């Protein structure tokens, strides 16, 4: 019984350290500067169904511009620039026209060329490639 409790305590401790490593991965706006191609989204990492997106998020000077946003009919469009900030390991993107309101994304995984964000509002996983 003592061994089981010890293993449980160690696994919880390891889980806390690994979770904090991901949370600390984004420490400043500079961590995500540049253009990121949002290839697809999924409802969960295990989900086999992907929703193709094909748009670009450009992070520059504390502003985010979403480019080539697809439409059902017509040509893709670009959204106006909005402010963003990295805070407490999360990406907070201002909502256009709603002062003080943000969409919050938590970092799931990031390398030099890929990034996975989780939309905290809807739980959607967003898969990016560096352009």
mmCIF file of N, CA and C in Angstrom:
data_model
loop_
_atom_site.group_PDB
_atom_site.id
_atom_site.type_symbol
_atom_site.label_atom_id
_atom_site.label_comp_id
_atom_site.label_asym_id
_atom_site.label_seq_id
_atom_site.Cartn_x
_atom_site.Cartn_y
_atom_site.Cartn_z
ATOM 1 N N UNK A 1 0.813 -1.184 0.000
ATOM 2 C CA UNK A 1 0.000 0.000 0.000
ATOM 3 C C UNK A 1 0.867 1.263 0.000
ATOM 4 N N UNK A 2 1.986 1.206 0.760
ATOM 5 C CA UNK A 2 2.884 2.356 0.806
ATOM 6 C C UNK A 2 3.506 2.620 -0.557
ATOM 7 N N UNK A 3 3.816 1.554 -1.285
ATOM 8 C CA UNK A 3 4.413 1.709 -2.611
ATOM 9 C C UNK A 3 3.430 2.369 -3.568
ATOM 10 N N UNK A 4 2.170 1.997 -3.468
ATOM 11 C CA UNK A 4 1.157 2.593 -4.344
ATOM 12 C C UNK A 4 1.019 4.084 -4.044
ATOM 13 N N UNK A 5 0.986 4.439 -2.766
ATOM 14 C CA UNK A 5 0.877 5.852 -2.390
ATOM 15 C C UNK A 5 2.096 6.631 -2.858
ATOM 16 N N UNK A 6 3.271 6.015 -2.742
ATOM 17 C CA UNK A 6 4.495 6.678 -3.185
ATOM 18 C C UNK A 6 4.475 6.883 -4.697
ATOM 19 N N UNK A 7 4.069 5.870 -5.447
ATOM 20 C CA UNK A 7 3.983 5.997 -6.902
ATOM 21 C C UNK A 7 2.958 7.061 -7.305
ATOM 22 N N UNK A 8 1.834 7.091 -6.615
ATOM 23 C CA UNK A 8 0.815 8.095 -6.901
ATOM 24 C C UNK A 8 1.342 9.503 -6.620
ATOM 25 N N UNK A 9 2.016 9.665 -5.495
ATOM 26 C CA UNK A 9 2.579 10.973 -5.149
ATOM 27 C C UNK A 9 3.627 11.406 -6.166
ATOM 28 N N UNK A 10 4.488 10.484 -6.589
ATOM 29 C CA UNK A 10 5.511 10.818 -7.583
ATOM 30 C C UNK A 10 4.895 11.167 -8.929
ATOM 31 N N UNK A 11 3.863 10.441 -9.335
ATOM 32 C CA UNK A 11 3.231 10.738 -10.625
ATOM 33 C C UNK A 11 2.538 12.103 -10.582
ATOM 34 N N UNK A 12 1.916 12.441 -9.454
ATOM 35 C CA UNK A 12 1.308 13.765 -9.319
ATOM 36 C C UNK A 12 2.359 14.864 -9.359
ATOM 37 N N UNK A 13 3.469 14.629 -8.684
ATOM 38 C CA UNK A 13 4.561 15.594 -8.670
ATOM 39 C C UNK A 13 5.133 15.780 -10.075
ATOM 40 N N UNK A 14 5.343 14.682 -10.792
ATOM 41 C CA UNK A 14 5.842 14.762 -12.164
ATOM 42 C C UNK A 14 4.852 15.510 -13.054
ATOM 43 N N UNK A 15 3.561 15.256 -12.869
ATOM 44 C CA UNK A 15 2.529 15.950 -13.642
ATOM 45 C C UNK A 15 2.556 17.449 -13.415
ATOM 46 N N UNK A 16 2.783 17.857 -12.171
ATOM 47 C CA UNK A 16 2.856 19.289 -11.878
ATOM 48 C C UNK A 16 4.049 19.934 -12.555
ATOM 49 N N UNK A 17 5.209 19.256 -12.527
ATOM 50 C CA UNK A 17 6.387 19.814 -13.179
ATOM 51 C C UNK A 17 6.216 19.886 -14.683
ATOM 52 N N UNK A 18 5.638 18.864 -15.307
ATOM 53 C CA UNK A 18 5.475 18.897 -16.758
ATOM 54 C C UNK A 18 4.446 19.944 -17.159
ATOM 55 N N UNK A 19 3.377 20.111 -16.386
ATOM 56 C CA UNK A 19 2.385 21.134 -16.702
ATOM 57 C C UNK A 19 2.985 22.526 -16.573
ATOM 58 N N UNK A 20 3.814 22.755 -15.558
ATOM 59 C CA UNK A 20 4.410 24.073 -15.404
ATOM 60 C C UNK A 20 5.428 24.352 -16.494
ATOM 61 N N UNK A 21 6.063 23.325 -17.036
ATOM 62 C CA UNK A 21 7.010 23.525 -18.129
ATOM 63 C C UNK A 21 6.289 24.046 -19.358
ATOM 64 N N UNK A 22 5.090 23.517 -19.663
ATOM 65 C CA UNK A 22 4.338 24.018 -20.796
ATOM 66 C C UNK A 22 3.829 25.432 -20.534
ATOM 67 N N UNK A 23 3.364 25.682 -19.311
ATOM 68 C CA UNK A 23 2.825 27.003 -18.994
ATOM 69 C C UNK A 23 3.911 28.071 -19.088
ATOM 70 N N UNK A 24 5.147 27.721 -18.765
ATOM 71 C CA UNK A 24 6.237 28.681 -18.803
ATOM 72 C C UNK A 24 6.866 28.810 -20.189
ATOM 73 N N UNK A 25 6.430 28.013 -21.149
ATOM 74 C CA UNK A 25 7.040 28.031 -22.472
ATOM 75 C C UNK A 25 6.836 29.381 -23.157
ATOM 76 N N UNK A 26 5.672 29.989 -23.001
ATOM 77 C CA UNK A 26 5.456 31.328 -23.536
ATOM 78 C C UNK A 26 5.705 32.316 -22.404
ATOM 79 N N UNK A 27 6.785 33.067 -22.533
ATOM 80 C CA UNK A 27 7.118 34.004 -21.466
ATOM 81 C C UNK A 27 6.980 35.460 -21.902
ATOM 82 N N UNK A 28 7.023 35.690 -23.215
ATOM 83 C CA UNK A 28 6.880 37.062 -23.704
ATOM 84 C C UNK A 28 6.341 37.042 -25.125
ATOM 85 N N UNK A 29 5.959 38.231 -25.597
ATOM 86 C CA UNK A 29 5.450 38.359 -26.962
ATOM 87 C C UNK A 29 6.462 37.889 -27.999
ATOM 88 N N UNK A 30 7.744 37.990 -27.670
ATOM 89 C CA UNK A 30 8.802 37.614 -28.608
ATOM 90 C C UNK A 30 8.801 36.122 -28.920
ATOM 91 N N UNK A 31 8.216 35.300 -28.039
ATOM 92 C CA UNK A 31 8.205 33.854 -28.235
ATOM 93 C C UNK A 31 7.416 33.420 -29.468
ATOM 94 N N UNK A 32 6.496 34.267 -29.939
ATOM 95 C CA UNK A 32 5.652 33.866 -31.073
ATOM 96 C C UNK A 32 5.716 34.845 -32.249
ATOM 97 N N UNK A 33 6.689 35.738 -32.240
ATOM 98 C CA UNK A 33 6.818 36.702 -33.341
ATOM 99 C C UNK A 33 6.921 35.997 -34.685
ATOM 100 N N UNK A 34 6.343 36.624 -35.702
ATOM 101 C CA UNK A 34 6.443 36.099 -37.054
ATOM 102 C C UNK A 34 5.098 35.640 -37.577
ATOM 103 N N UNK A 35 5.147 34.919 -38.694
ATOM 104 C CA UNK A 35 3.946 34.418 -39.351
ATOM 105 C C UNK A 35 3.764 32.942 -39.054
ATOM 106 N N UNK A 36 2.549 32.576 -38.658
ATOM 107 C CA UNK A 36 2.194 31.195 -38.343
ATOM 108 C C UNK A 36 0.987 30.806 -39.180
ATOM 109 N N UNK A 37 1.118 29.720 -39.929
ATOM 110 C CA UNK A 37 0.044 29.219 -40.781
ATOM 111 C C UNK A 37 -0.841 28.287 -39.960
ATOM 112 N N UNK A 38 -2.106 28.668 -39.770
ATOM 113 C CA UNK A 38 -3.070 27.832 -39.057
ATOM 114 C C UNK A 38 -3.600 26.806 -40.045
ATOM 115 N N UNK A 39 -3.022 25.623 -39.982
ATOM 116 C CA UNK A 39 -3.346 24.575 -40.952
ATOM 117 C C UNK A 39 -4.718 23.956 -40.689
ATOM 118 N N UNK A 40 -4.968 23.548 -39.433
ATOM 119 C CA UNK A 40 -6.246 22.905 -39.115
ATOM 120 C C UNK A 40 -6.530 22.999 -37.617
ATOM 121 N N UNK A 41 -7.779 22.695 -37.270
ATOM 122 C CA UNK A 41 -8.191 22.619 -35.869
ATOM 123 C C UNK A 41 -8.818 21.249 -35.621
ATOM 124 N N UNK A 42 -8.827 20.855 -34.344
ATOM 125 C CA UNK A 42 -9.453 19.608 -33.929
ATOM 126 C C UNK A 42 -10.162 19.848 -32.601
ATOM 127 N N UNK A 43 -11.177 19.026 -32.309
ATOM 128 C CA UNK A 43 -11.902 19.165 -31.044
ATOM 129 C C UNK A 43 -11.099 18.633 -29.872
ATOM 130 N N UNK A 44 -10.212 17.689 -30.128
ATOM 131 C CA UNK A 44 -9.323 17.150 -29.096
ATOM 132 C C UNK A 44 -8.096 16.585 -29.799
ATOM 133 N N UNK A 45 -6.996 16.432 -29.092
ATOM 134 C CA UNK A 45 -5.795 15.887 -29.735
ATOM 135 C C UNK A 45 -6.010 14.478 -30.296
ATOM 136 N N UNK A 46 -6.914 13.710 -29.692
ATOM 137 C CA UNK A 46 -7.163 12.348 -30.147
ATOM 138 C C UNK A 46 -8.149 12.281 -31.308
ATOM 139 N N UNK A 47 -8.860 13.364 -31.581
ATOM 140 C CA UNK A 47 -9.870 13.398 -32.631
ATOM 141 C C UNK A 47 -9.218 13.173 -33.992
ATOM 142 N N UNK A 48 -9.829 12.331 -34.815
ATOM 143 C CA UNK A 48 -9.278 12.074 -36.148
ATOM 144 C C UNK A 48 -9.819 13.057 -37.179
ATOM 145 N N UNK A 49 -10.914 13.733 -36.862
ATOM 146 C CA UNK A 49 -11.504 14.692 -37.787
ATOM 147 C C UNK A 49 -10.822 16.048 -37.646
ATOM 148 N N UNK A 50 -10.324 16.566 -38.778
ATOM 149 C CA UNK A 50 -9.664 17.864 -38.800
ATOM 150 C C UNK A 50 -10.509 18.851 -39.589
ATOM 151 N N UNK A 51 -10.543 20.085 -39.119
ATOM 152 C CA UNK A 51 -11.187 21.151 -39.879
ATOM 153 C C UNK A 51 -10.071 21.994 -40.495
ATOM 154 N N UNK A 52 -9.953 21.957 -41.811
ATOM 155 C CA UNK A 52 -8.908 22.714 -42.497
ATOM 156 C C UNK A 52 -9.200 24.199 -42.386
ATOM 157 N N UNK A 53 -8.166 24.978 -42.089
ATOM 158 C CA UNK A 53 -8.338 26.415 -41.901
ATOM 159 C C UNK A 53 -7.674 27.223 -43.013
ATOM 160 N N UNK A 54 -6.373 27.045 -43.237
ATOM 161 C CA UNK A 54 -5.689 27.727 -44.326
ATOM 162 C C UNK A 54 -5.584 29.230 -44.176
ATOM 163 N N UNK A 55 -5.320 29.704 -42.973
ATOM 164 C CA UNK A 55 -5.151 31.137 -42.766
ATOM 165 C C UNK A 55 -3.845 31.390 -42.029
ATOM 166 N N UNK A 56 -3.403 32.624 -42.010
ATOM 167 C CA UNK A 56 -2.128 32.982 -41.394
ATOM 168 C C UNK A 56 -2.355 33.971 -40.266
ATOM 169 N N UNK A 57 -1.678 33.715 -39.146
ATOM 170 C CA UNK A 57 -1.656 34.658 -38.027
ATOM 171 C C UNK A 57 -0.277 35.298 -38.030
ATOM 172 N N UNK A 58 -0.224 36.632 -38.108
ATOM 173 C CA UNK A 58 1.032 37.373 -38.120
ATOM 174 C C UNK A 58 1.150 38.150 -36.802
ATOM 175 N N UNK A 59 2.159 37.791 -36.007
ATOM 176 C CA UNK A 59 2.435 38.448 -34.730
ATOM 177 C C UNK A 59 3.591 39.415 -34.929
ATOM 178 N N UNK A 60 3.331 40.720 -34.696
ATOM 179 C CA UNK A 60 4.367 41.728 -34.891
ATOM 180 C C UNK A 60 4.061 42.941 -34.014
ATOM 181 N N UNK A 61 5.060 43.404 -33.266
ATOM 182 C CA UNK A 61 4.923 44.620 -32.450
ATOM 183 C C UNK A 61 3.683 44.602 -31.566
ATOM 184 N N UNK A 62 3.434 43.495 -30.890
ATOM 185 C CA UNK A 62 2.290 43.334 -29.978
ATOM 186 C C UNK A 62 0.942 43.419 -30.684
ATOM 187 N N UNK A 63 0.944 43.198 -31.996
ATOM 188 C CA UNK A 63 -0.308 43.186 -32.749
ATOM 189 C C UNK A 63 -0.409 41.893 -33.554
ATOM 190 N N UNK A 64 -1.637 41.392 -33.643
ATOM 191 C CA UNK A 64 -1.932 40.189 -34.415
ATOM 192 C C UNK A 64 -2.811 40.567 -35.587
ATOM 193 N N UNK A 65 -2.409 40.120 -36.773
ATOM 194 C CA UNK A 65 -3.227 40.277 -37.969
ATOM 195 C C UNK A 65 -3.525 38.873 -38.487
ATOM 196 N N UNK A 66 -4.804 38.579 -38.650
ATOM 197 C CA UNK A 66 -5.207 37.300 -39.235
ATOM 198 C C UNK A 66 -5.430 37.539 -40.713
ATOM 199 N N UNK A 67 -4.685 36.778 -41.541
ATOM 200 C CA UNK A 67 -4.730 36.982 -42.993
ATOM 201 C C UNK A 67 -5.306 35.755 -43.687
ATOM 202 N N UNK A 68 -5.886 36.013 -44.859
ATOM 203 C CA UNK A 68 -6.420 34.952 -45.718
ATOM 204 C C UNK A 68 -7.468 34.107 -45.004
ATOM 205 N N UNK A 69 -8.355 34.769 -44.274
ATOM 206 C CA UNK A 69 -9.434 34.067 -43.577
ATOM 207 C C UNK A 69 -10.420 33.560 -44.625
ATOM 208 N N UNK A 70 -10.639 32.250 -44.666
ATOM 209 C CA UNK A 70 -11.521 31.704 -45.704
ATOM 210 C C UNK A 70 -12.986 32.074 -45.457
ATOM 211 N N UNK A 71 -13.726 32.189 -46.554
ATOM 212 C CA UNK A 71 -15.162 32.428 -46.499
ATOM 213 C C UNK A 71 -15.861 31.306 -47.269
ATOM 214 N N UNK A 72 -17.124 31.078 -46.942
ATOM 215 C CA UNK A 72 -17.885 30.062 -47.668
ATOM 216 C C UNK A 72 -18.015 30.468 -49.127
ATOM 217 N N UNK A 73 -18.320 31.730 -49.327
ATOM 218 C CA UNK A 73 -18.422 32.255 -50.703
ATOM 219 C C UNK A 73 -17.532 33.487 -50.804
ATOM 220 N N UNK A 74 -16.845 33.606 -51.875
ATOM 221 C CA UNK A 74 -16.030 34.789 -52.087
ATOM 222 C C UNK A 74 -14.571 34.575 -51.726
ATOM 223 N N UNK A 75 -13.835 35.646 -51.857
ATOM 224 C CA UNK A 75 -12.396 35.604 -51.621
ATOM 225 C C UNK A 75 -12.075 35.668 -50.135
ATOM 226 N N UNK A 76 -10.926 35.123 -49.751
ATOM 227 C CA UNK A 76 -10.492 35.257 -48.357
ATOM 228 C C UNK A 76 -10.265 36.730 -48.020
ATOM 229 N N UNK A 77 -10.319 37.051 -46.744
ATOM 230 C CA UNK A 77 -10.137 38.428 -46.318
ATOM 231 C C UNK A 77 -9.156 38.485 -45.150
ATOM 232 N N UNK A 78 -8.665 39.703 -44.857
ATOM 233 C CA UNK A 78 -7.777 39.947 -43.720
ATOM 234 C C UNK A 78 -8.554 40.696 -42.642
ATOM 235 N N UNK A 79 -8.354 40.302 -41.399
ATOM 236 C CA UNK A 79 -9.007 40.975 -40.275
ATOM 237 C C UNK A 79 -8.160 42.168 -39.843
ATOM 238 N N UNK A 80 -8.786 43.169 -39.248
ATOM 239 C CA UNK A 80 -8.008 44.298 -38.727
ATOM 240 C C UNK A 80 -7.062 43.834 -37.614
ATOM 241 N N UNK A 81 -5.976 44.554 -37.440
ATOM 242 C CA UNK A 81 -4.998 44.225 -36.404
ATOM 243 C C UNK A 81 -5.624 44.406 -35.024
ATOM 244 N N UNK A 82 -5.282 43.487 -34.123
ATOM 245 C CA UNK A 82 -5.703 43.579 -32.721
ATOM 246 C C UNK A 82 -4.474 43.384 -31.845
ATOM 247 N N UNK A 83 -4.546 43.895 -30.635
ATOM 248 C CA UNK A 83 -3.436 43.741 -29.699
ATOM 249 C C UNK A 83 -3.413 42.328 -29.125
ATOM 250 N N UNK A 84 -2.226 41.869 -28.760
ATOM 251 C CA UNK A 84 -2.097 40.604 -28.045
ATOM 252 C C UNK A 84 -1.014 40.756 -26.989
ATOM 253 N N UNK A 85 -1.066 39.864 -26.019
ATOM 254 C CA UNK A 85 -0.057 39.841 -24.965
ATOM 255 C C UNK A 85 0.105 38.401 -24.498
ATOM 256 N N UNK A 86 1.323 38.070 -24.102
ATOM 257 C CA UNK A 86 1.575 36.792 -23.471
ATOM 258 C C UNK A 86 1.611 37.047 -21.972
ATOM 259 N N UNK A 87 0.725 36.354 -21.249
ATOM 260 C CA UNK A 87 0.606 36.586 -19.815
ATOM 261 C C UNK A 87 0.326 35.268 -19.109
ATOM 262 N N UNK A 88 1.088 34.972 -18.079
ATOM 263 C CA UNK A 88 0.939 33.731 -17.309
ATOM 264 C C UNK A 88 1.018 32.500 -18.205
ATOM 265 N N UNK A 89 1.863 32.550 -19.239
ATOM 266 C CA UNK A 89 2.038 31.415 -20.133
ATOM 267 C C UNK A 89 0.959 31.280 -21.181
ATOM 268 N N UNK A 90 -0.026 32.177 -21.180
ATOM 269 C CA UNK A 90 -1.129 32.127 -22.139
ATOM 270 C C UNK A 90 -1.041 33.281 -23.133
ATOM 271 N N UNK A 91 -1.611 33.053 -24.302
ATOM 272 C CA UNK A 91 -1.735 34.090 -25.318
ATOM 273 C C UNK A 91 -3.110 34.725 -25.150
ATOM 274 N N UNK A 92 -3.128 36.044 -24.923
ATOM 275 C CA UNK A 92 -4.384 36.776 -24.780
ATOM 276 C C UNK A 92 -4.511 37.723 -25.971
ATOM 277 N N UNK A 93 -5.580 37.520 -26.771
ATOM 278 C CA UNK A 93 -5.809 38.306 -27.971
ATOM 279 C C UNK A 93 -7.031 39.182 -27.747
ATOM 280 N N UNK A 94 -6.856 40.496 -27.926
ATOM 281 C CA UNK A 94 -7.969 41.439 -27.752
ATOM 282 C C UNK A 94 -9.094 41.116 -28.722
ATOM 283 N N UNK A 95 -10.328 41.299 -28.245
ATOM 284 C CA UNK A 95 -11.497 41.120 -29.106
ATOM 285 C C UNK A 95 -11.830 42.480 -29.699
ATOM 286 N N UNK A 96 -11.866 42.558 -31.012
ATOM 287 C CA UNK A 96 -12.093 43.809 -31.726
ATOM 288 C C UNK A 96 -13.403 44.464 -31.273
ATOM 289 N N UNK A 97 -13.314 45.724 -30.863
ATOM 290 C CA UNK A 97 -14.487 46.481 -30.466
ATOM 291 C C UNK A 97 -14.984 46.220 -29.055
ATOM 292 N N UNK A 98 -14.257 45.419 -28.281
ATOM 293 C CA UNK A 98 -14.672 45.107 -26.905
ATOM 294 C C UNK A 98 -13.489 45.351 -25.983
ATOM 295 N N UNK A 99 -13.321 46.577 -25.571
ATOM 296 C CA UNK A 99 -12.182 46.970 -24.745
ATOM 297 C C UNK A 99 -12.103 46.126 -23.474
ATOM 298 N N UNK A 100 -10.908 45.648 -23.197
ATOM 299 C CA UNK A 100 -10.679 44.869 -21.989
ATOM 300 C C UNK A 100 -11.114 43.415 -22.081
ATOM 301 N N UNK A 101 -11.617 42.966 -23.227
ATOM 302 C CA UNK A 101 -12.045 41.573 -23.418
ATOM 303 C C UNK A 101 -11.032 40.853 -24.296
ATOM 304 N N UNK A 102 -10.760 39.586 -23.956
ATOM 305 C CA UNK A 102 -9.736 38.828 -24.661
ATOM 306 C C UNK A 102 -10.214 37.417 -24.974
ATOM 307 N N UNK A 103 -9.713 36.872 -26.073
ATOM 308 C CA UNK A 103 -9.750 35.435 -26.312
ATOM 309 C C UNK A 103 -8.452 34.908 -25.732
ATOM 310 N N UNK A 104 -8.520 33.839 -24.951
ATOM 311 C CA UNK A 104 -7.347 33.311 -24.271
ATOM 312 C C UNK A 104 -7.018 31.934 -24.841
ATOM 313 N N UNK A 105 -5.745 31.758 -25.186
ATOM 314 C CA UNK A 105 -5.257 30.494 -25.742
ATOM 315 C C UNK A 105 -4.118 29.990 -24.861
ATOM 316 N N UNK A 106 -4.187 28.731 -24.495
ATOM 317 C CA UNK A 106 -3.086 28.151 -23.727
ATOM 318 C C UNK A 106 -2.206 27.339 -24.663
ATOM 319 N N UNK A 107 -0.933 27.341 -24.372
ATOM 320 C CA UNK A 107 0.035 26.624 -25.181
ATOM 321 C C UNK A 107 0.003 25.146 -24.814
ATOM 322 N N UNK A 108 -0.134 24.300 -25.824
ATOM 323 C CA UNK A 108 -0.095 22.859 -25.628
ATOM 324 C C UNK A 108 1.300 22.344 -25.943
ATOM 325 N N UNK A 109 1.840 22.839 -27.065
ATOM 326 C CA UNK A 109 3.153 22.378 -27.520
ATOM 327 C C UNK A 109 3.743 23.424 -28.453
ATOM 328 N N UNK A 110 5.069 23.599 -28.399
ATOM 329 C CA UNK A 110 5.717 24.542 -29.305
ATOM 330 C C UNK A 110 7.135 24.090 -29.583
ATOM 331 N N UNK A 111 7.495 24.135 -30.866
ATOM 332 C CA UNK A 111 8.868 23.946 -31.296
ATOM 333 C C UNK A 111 9.245 25.181 -32.112
ATOM 334 N N UNK A 112 10.417 25.170 -32.728
ATOM 335 C CA UNK A 112 10.801 26.310 -33.569
ATOM 336 C C UNK A 112 9.892 26.454 -34.783
ATOM 337 N N UNK A 113 9.318 25.331 -35.276
ATOM 338 C CA UNK A 113 8.550 25.377 -36.512
ATOM 339 C C UNK A 113 7.073 25.011 -36.359
ATOM 340 N N UNK A 114 6.635 24.568 -35.190
ATOM 341 C CA UNK A 114 5.234 24.222 -34.984
ATOM 342 C C UNK A 114 4.748 24.766 -33.640
ATOM 343 N N UNK A 115 3.427 24.923 -33.565
ATOM 344 C CA UNK A 115 2.822 25.385 -32.321
ATOM 345 C C UNK A 115 1.394 24.847 -32.266
ATOM 346 N N UNK A 116 0.987 24.387 -31.097
ATOM 347 C CA UNK A 116 -0.387 23.946 -30.872
ATOM 348 C C UNK A 116 -0.949 24.780 -29.726
ATOM 349 N N UNK A 117 -2.063 25.445 -30.000
ATOM 350 C CA UNK A 117 -2.747 26.237 -28.991
ATOM 351 C C UNK A 117 -4.105 25.621 -28.696
ATOM 352 N N UNK A 118 -4.593 25.837 -27.488
ATOM 353 C CA UNK A 118 -5.927 25.405 -27.105
ATOM 354 C C UNK A 118 -6.747 26.646 -26.812
ATOM 355 N N UNK A 119 -7.867 26.771 -27.517
ATOM 356 C CA UNK A 119 -8.797 27.876 -27.299
ATOM 357 C C UNK A 119 -9.537 27.602 -25.994
ATOM 358 N N UNK A 120 -9.267 28.400 -24.970
ATOM 359 C CA UNK A 120 -9.841 28.148 -23.647
ATOM 360 C C UNK A 120 -11.358 28.317 -23.608
ATOM 361 N N UNK A 121 -11.930 29.055 -24.541
ATOM 362 C CA UNK A 121 -13.373 29.280 -24.549
ATOM 363 C C UNK A 121 -14.135 28.078 -25.105
ATOM 364 N N UNK A 122 -13.658 27.526 -26.221
ATOM 365 C CA UNK A 122 -14.365 26.431 -26.890
ATOM 366 C C UNK A 122 -13.642 25.089 -26.785
ATOM 367 N N UNK A 123 -12.404 25.097 -26.322
ATOM 368 C CA UNK A 123 -11.656 23.849 -26.185
ATOM 369 C C UNK A 123 -11.071 23.321 -27.481
ATOM 370 N N UNK A 124 -11.045 24.129 -28.514
ATOM 371 C CA UNK A 124 -10.529 23.723 -29.814
ATOM 372 C C UNK A 124 -9.006 23.743 -29.819
ATOM 373 N N UNK A 125 -8.401 22.743 -30.442
ATOM 374 C CA UNK A 125 -6.947 22.684 -30.594
ATOM 375 C C UNK A 125 -6.585 23.222 -31.975
ATOM 376 N N UNK A 126 -5.624 24.151 -31.999
ATOM 377 C CA UNK A 126 -5.241 24.849 -33.223
ATOM 378 C C UNK A 126 -3.803 24.492 -33.564
ATOM 379 N N UNK A 127 -3.585 23.976 -34.787
ATOM 380 C CA UNK A 127 -2.275 23.474 -35.213
ATOM 381 C C UNK A 127 -1.648 24.434 -36.216
ATOM 382 N N UNK A 128 -0.512 25.028 -35.812
ATOM 383 C CA UNK A 128 0.183 26.043 -36.615
ATOM 384 C C UNK A 128 1.532 25.519 -37.107
ATOM 385 N N UNK A 129 1.949 26.020 -38.275
ATOM 386 C CA UNK A 129 3.297 25.817 -38.794
ATOM 387 C C UNK A 129 3.912 27.188 -39.031
ATOM 388 N N UNK A 130 5.179 27.341 -38.679
ATOM 389 C CA UNK A 130 5.888 28.622 -38.889
ATOM 390 C C UNK A 130 6.084 28.834 -40.384
ATOM 391 N N UNK A 131 5.811 30.057 -40.852
ATOM 392 C CA UNK A 131 6.018 30.392 -42.271
ATOM 393 C C UNK A 131 7.385 30.979 -42.478
#
